[in-house]
Amino acid sequence: MGGRLRFKRRLLMASVSTGLVLASPAEAAQDEETNVQNLPPVEVTAPPPSTARRTAAPRPVARVGAPSSASPRTRIYVYPTSPGTGRGLDVDKVASAINAVDANQIRRTGSLNVTDALRDNIAGVNISEVTGNPFTPDVEFRGFVASPVTGTPQGLAVYQNGVRINEAFSDAVNWDLIPTAAIRSVTLVTNNPAFGLNALGGALNLQMKDGFTYQGAELDVMGGSFGRIQGSAQWGKQVDKNYAVYAALEGLRDNGFRNFSQSTVRRFYGDVGYKAGDSEFHANMGVAKNDFGASATVPAELLDKYWGATYTTPQTTSNRVGYLNLTGKVDATPTWTLEGTARVRRYEQKVVDGNPTDVQECVDPALLCFGNDTTAANGGNGVQLANPFAPGTILGEIDRGSIRSTTLGVSGQATNTDQLFGHDNRFVMGATYDASVTRYNATAEIGSIGENYVVSGSGVFLGATPTADPVAGPVSLRTVNQYNGLYAMDTFNVTDAFAITGGGRFNVARISLEDQLGTALNGDHTFTRFNPVIGGTYKITPELTAYAGYSEANRVPTPLELGCSDPARPCLLAAFLVADPPLKQVVSKTVEAGLRGTKELNIGTLGWKVGGFRATNYDDIVAVPAVGRTGFGYFSNVGRTRRQGLEAEVNIKSPTLQFQASYAFVDARFLDPLELGSESPFADPATDTIQVRPGNQIPAIPRHRVKVGVDYAVTDVWKVGGNALFVSSQYLVGDESNQFAKLPSYTVFNLHTSYQVTKNIQLYGRVDNVFDKRYATYGQFFDRDALPNFANGGNDFIDPRSLSPARPRAFYAGMRVTF
């Protein structure tokens, strides 16, 4: 990188997963400088020159505070290739796309949600607010999703400090539980099975700050539109040569622009580290207590009347988490590094969701029936429910679900850098074991629905229906997940310019279901799979690298999916489970190739990349709605699907200018014919199904994404910037046959600025959605007959769309103080 990015800072460094342990001088806290690929540097002691090519030289060793008389030092940039916390692979040897976000980019968003930084800075990432809440978004990359919504098929793995944080019961990813201020860097690793289950489209690898990498203190307070008040504080200190501590605290309150959409976020993260010689150990922990409202789509006709409308409330989600991770790394020899991790995680979620109901008056109006006016609606005691409601009352139900999971895990990894046949070589092998116990409970309370779509409970709870396929009633389930993994990766330098990588991972997953109210849900499922990887890189010139690779990955059905996979017996997704036939695991086969390069220009360092990918899923799993029963559905294997596309990016980085522009094309299609239930107006009225043909596009995956961002230092103390985002049209969920009009495309512009009042005080502000664009990021069909349109005189709904509205224009201002 030369002097451009080192112009104000002297760094002393030692290796960690994606870069460097930093010992900063005694000054105001600041985050690390990174290269044009947003990776922090690793400064290593160069090995002594070899007298012969086949003489095994010791590997470069990174150290802190080496004296000026030490051996010559060199800077390299590395990228993670496995879940461990040790130093990654030289970025020029990585046989896949490079996608990284650093702490400065996260801070620039002014958001306590890391997904905003992913959306703004990684070409292929798209954000959909499926829940209607900006703090619980779906992150989609290359057509694969990491979502907090229980019941969403998950295609991305997420790791925090080498620990997988996809939740045990449904593989969901709760972005709101991640302490954003404490993130040091995020990398999105593709084409690599070493990251285990769910890494079909890739793995997000979050590395957290500690007292060795961040020193000083920072207070950040911001407020603005919709009652937003947020603040964060972080502090790091290297106590002496061997010890360091770090802590971050975050809090947020936001009233939201929709009715009943208040959000509250409270998070803490801490780390204690010890370093001696070539050994490093950390204990880090975190807790979070978050509450959200307005977690559903809204009929388009209601949004036409009022952009802040909601449909069937209450809709609240409460997330709680506490975790403790212990990590250790020892350089056993100059060429062997050993790592280990032990962790425990406790996660709790409570959901309260108002919905339409299939409960109705019987022929005898003194009684309640289910689905029709003759099938009895029973209570929990098996006796038909009496009707406590006045004649003509519109009935609904309040569905309550709770998840309590405890996860224990251990992992170990060894890295060797001995030469092989006189050539540089890097060999990594590791093993992981995770065991989770989950208790899941669900109930349904019958209530009445008013003209504001608020469901008021009655204290009457629904039991199992007295039919051959009971689908209602309480659920109490205990599940046990046991995930084992064994992986090995080797990168061999054929020449200084050409490197090849090969390896694989063997996954074993066992999932047990234990019905606590009977035996119908009992089950024991085991899945095994070996996933290989092979690839190579060729450094065509010092500034240009080509890469190509092939890999396979798998995800196993979750306990939720295994308990809800019978189309004849649908269940209320994220609430009720029934006994079902088993599902097959999903296997994805991916090929990826591209070019990347850097070049020093007069205006800064230029970085660019272009690449293509194709991923074919076998036995893909989708959630299929049960027509006419709001919220009910089931999971099914649907054969083959394919996601392919192109990603291109160019960026410039200098002390005064940062510019980024990217384009991503994602083509996601079904490859096999299907018949699916749907609320589509084009569904066959006799069967309530649509016919999906090979080549139909997969809904909710926009084909085109264009991003442009710029930051410019007008003076030494005043910076201005902005970004624009274009997302193309997409098919609505439920329109897998591609017959209805697409959800329209949208373009959003955002502006931000900062002014450094003093060395330690900064004022900043931002405007989101500058032109107040009204758009939706997600859409689906809904049951138009379930409830009347109270906003239109109680008439029937006509528009079949239900949408997640995006935020209108918003203004925010804040102050950041560093010590």
Coordinates of N, CA and C in Angstrom, one line a residue, residues 98-171:
I98 N -13.3 -11.9 -2.9 CA -12.9 -11.2 -1.7 C -14.0 -10.2 -1.3
N99 N -14.7 -10.4 -0.2 CA -15.7 -9.4 0.2 C -15.4 -9.1 1.7
A100 N -15.2 -7.9 2.0 CA -14.8 -7.5 3.4 C -15.4 -6.1 3.7
V101 N -15.7 -5.9 5.0 CA -16.2 -4.6 5.5 C -15.4 -4.4 6.8
D102 N -14.8 -3.1 6.9 CA -14.1 -2.8 8.1 C -14.8 -2.0 9.1
A103 N -14.3 -1.7 10.2 CA -14.9 -1.0 11.3 C -15.3 0.4 10.9
N104 N -14.4 1.1 10.0 CA -14.7 2.4 9.6 C -16.0 2.5 8.7
Q105 N -16.1 1.5 7.9 CA -17.3 1.4 7.0 C -18.6 1.2 7.9
I106 N -18.5 0.4 8.9 CA -19.6 0.1 9.8 C -20.0 1.4 10.5
R107 N -19.0 2.1 11.0 CA -19.2 3.4 11.7 C -19.8 4.4 10.8
R108 N -19.4 4.5 9.6 CA -19.9 5.5 8.6 C -21.4 5.4 8.4
T109 N -22.0 4.2 8.6 CA -23.5 4.1 8.4 C -24.2 4.8 9.5
G110 N -23.6 5.0 10.7 CA -24.3 5.6 11.8 C -25.4 4.6 12.3
S111 N -25.3 3.4 12.0 CA -26.3 2.4 12.4 C -25.8 1.4 13.4
L112 N -26.6 0.9 14.3 CA -26.3 -0.2 15.2 C -26.6 -1.5 14.6
N113 N -26.8 -1.6 13.3 CA -27.2 -2.8 12.6 C -26.1 -3.1 11.6
V114 N -25.3 -4.1 11.7 CA -24.2 -4.4 10.8 C -24.7 -4.7 9.4
T115 N -26.0 -5.1 9.3 CA -26.5 -5.4 7.9 C -26.5 -4.2 7.0
D116 N -26.6 -3.0 7.6 CA -26.6 -1.8 6.8 C -25.3 -1.6 6.1
A117 N -24.2 -1.9 6.8 CA -22.9 -1.8 6.2 C -22.7 -2.9 5.2
L118 N -23.2 -4.1 5.4 CA -23.1 -5.2 4.4 C -23.8 -4.8 3.1
R119 N -25.0 -4.2 3.3 CA -25.8 -3.8 2.1 C -25.1 -2.7 1.3
D120 N -24.4 -1.7 2.0 CA -23.8 -0.6 1.3 C -22.5 -1.0 0.7
N121 N -21.8 -2.0 1.2 CA -20.4 -2.2 0.8 C -20.1 -3.5 0.1
I122 N -21.0 -4.5 0.0 CA -20.7 -5.8 -0.6 C -21.7 -5.9 -1.8
A123 N -21.1 -6.1 -3.0 CA -21.9 -6.0 -4.2 C -23.1 -6.8 -4.3
G124 N -23.0 -8.1 -3.9 CA -24.1 -9.0 -4.1 C -25.1 -9.0 -3.0
V125 N -25.0 -8.2 -1.9 CA -25.9 -8.3 -0.7 C -27.1 -7.4 -1.0
N126 N -28.2 -8.0 -0.7 CA -29.5 -7.2 -0.7 C -30.2 -7.4 0.6
I127 N -30.9 -6.4 1.1 CA -31.6 -6.4 2.3 C -33.1 -6.3 2.1
S128 N -33.9 -7.2 2.7 CA -35.3 -7.2 2.6 C -35.9 -7.1 4.0
E129 N -36.7 -6.2 4.3 CA -37.3 -6.1 5.6 C -38.6 -6.9 5.6
V130 N -38.4 -8.2 5.6 CA -39.6 -9.2 5.6 C -40.5 -8.9 6.8
T131 N -39.9 -8.7 7.9 CA -40.7 -8.5 9.1 C -41.3 -7.1 9.2
G132 N -40.9 -6.2 8.3 CA -41.3 -4.8 8.4 C -40.6 -4.0 9.5
N133 N -39.5 -4.5 10.1 CA -38.7 -3.8 11.1 C -37.3 -3.7 10.6
P134 N -36.7 -2.5 10.6 CA -35.3 -2.4 10.1 C -34.3 -3.1 10.9
F135 N -34.6 -3.5 12.1 CA -33.5 -4.1 12.9 C -33.6 -5.6 12.8
T136 N -34.5 -6.2 12.1 CA -34.6 -7.6 11.9 C -34.7 -8.0 10.4
P137 N -33.8 -7.6 9.6 CA -33.9 -7.8 8.2 C -33.4 -9.2 7.7
D138 N -33.8 -9.5 6.5 CA -33.3 -10.7 5.8 C -32.1 -10.2 5.0
V139 N -30.9 -10.9 5.1 CA -29.8 -10.6 4.3 C -29.7 -11.6 3.2
E140 N -29.8 -11.2 2.0 CA -29.7 -12.1 0.8 C -28.4 -11.9 0.0
F141 N -27.7 -12.9 -0.3 CA -26.5 -12.8 -1.0 C -26.4 -13.9 -2.1
R142 N -26.4 -13.6 -3.3 CA -26.4 -14.5 -4.4 C -27.6 -15.4 -4.4
G143 N -28.7 -14.9 -3.9 CA -29.9 -15.7 -3.8 C -30.1 -16.6 -2.6
F144 N -29.1 -16.5 -1.7 CA -29.2 -17.3 -0.4 C -29.4 -16.3 0.7
V145 N -30.1 -16.8 1.7 CA -30.6 -15.9 2.8 C -30.1 -16.3 4.1
A146 N -29.9 -15.3 5.0 CA -29.7 -15.4 6.4 C -30.7 -14.5 7.0
S147 N -31.7 -15.1 7.7 CA -32.9 -14.4 8.2 C -33.2 -14.6 9.6
P148 N -33.7 -13.6 10.3 CA -34.2 -13.9 11.7 C -35.6 -14.5 11.8
V149 N -36.2 -14.7 10.6 CA -37.6 -15.2 10.6 C -37.6 -16.7 10.7
T150 N -38.1 -17.2 11.8 CA -38.2 -18.6 12.0 C -39.1 -19.2 10.9
G151 N -38.5 -20.2 10.2 CA -39.2 -20.8 9.1 C -38.7 -20.4 7.7
T152 N -37.7 -19.5 7.7 CA -37.1 -19.1 6.4 C -35.9 -20.1 6.1
P153 N -35.9 -20.8 5.0 CA -34.8 -21.7 4.6 C -33.5 -20.9 4.6
Q154 N -32.5 -21.3 5.4 CA -31.3 -20.5 5.6 C -30.2 -21.0 4.7
G155 N -29.6 -20.1 3.9 CA -28.5 -20.6 3.0 C -27.2 -19.9 3.3
L156 N -27.0 -19.2 4.4 CA -25.8 -18.6 4.8 C -25.4 -18.9 6.2
A157 N -24.2 -19.3 6.5 CA -23.7 -19.5 7.8 C -23.1 -18.2 8.4
V158 N -23.2 -18.0 9.7 CA -22.7 -16.7 10.3 C -21.9 -17.1 11.5
Y159 N -20.6 -16.6 11.6 CA -19.7 -16.9 12.7 C -19.3 -15.6 13.3
Q160 N -19.2 -15.7 14.7 CA -18.7 -14.5 15.5 C -17.5 -15.0 16.3
N161 N -16.3 -14.5 16.0 CA -15.1 -15.0 16.6 C -14.9 -16.5 16.5
G162 N -15.2 -17.0 15.3 CA -15.0 -18.4 15.1 C -16.1 -19.3 15.6
V163 N -17.2 -18.8 16.1 CA -18.3 -19.5 16.7 C -19.6 -19.3 15.8
R164 N -20.2 -20.4 15.4 CA -21.4 -20.4 14.6 C -22.5 -19.9 15.4
I165 N -23.3 -18.8 14.9 CA -24.4 -18.3 15.7 C -25.7 -18.4 15.0
N166 N -25.8 -19.3 14.0 CA -27.1 -19.7 13.5 C -27.8 -20.4 14.6
E167 N -29.1 -20.0 15.0 CA -29.8 -20.5 16.1 C -30.1 -22.0 15.9
A168 N -30.2 -22.8 17.0 CA -30.3 -24.2 16.9 C -31.6 -24.7 16.3
F169 N -32.7 -24.1 16.6 CA -34.0 -24.6 16.3 C -34.4 -24.4 14.8
S170 N -33.9 -23.3 14.2 CA -34.4 -23.0 12.9 C -33.2 -22.5 12.0
D171 N -32.0 -22.5 12.5 CA -30.8 -21.9 11.8 C -31.0 -20.4 11.5

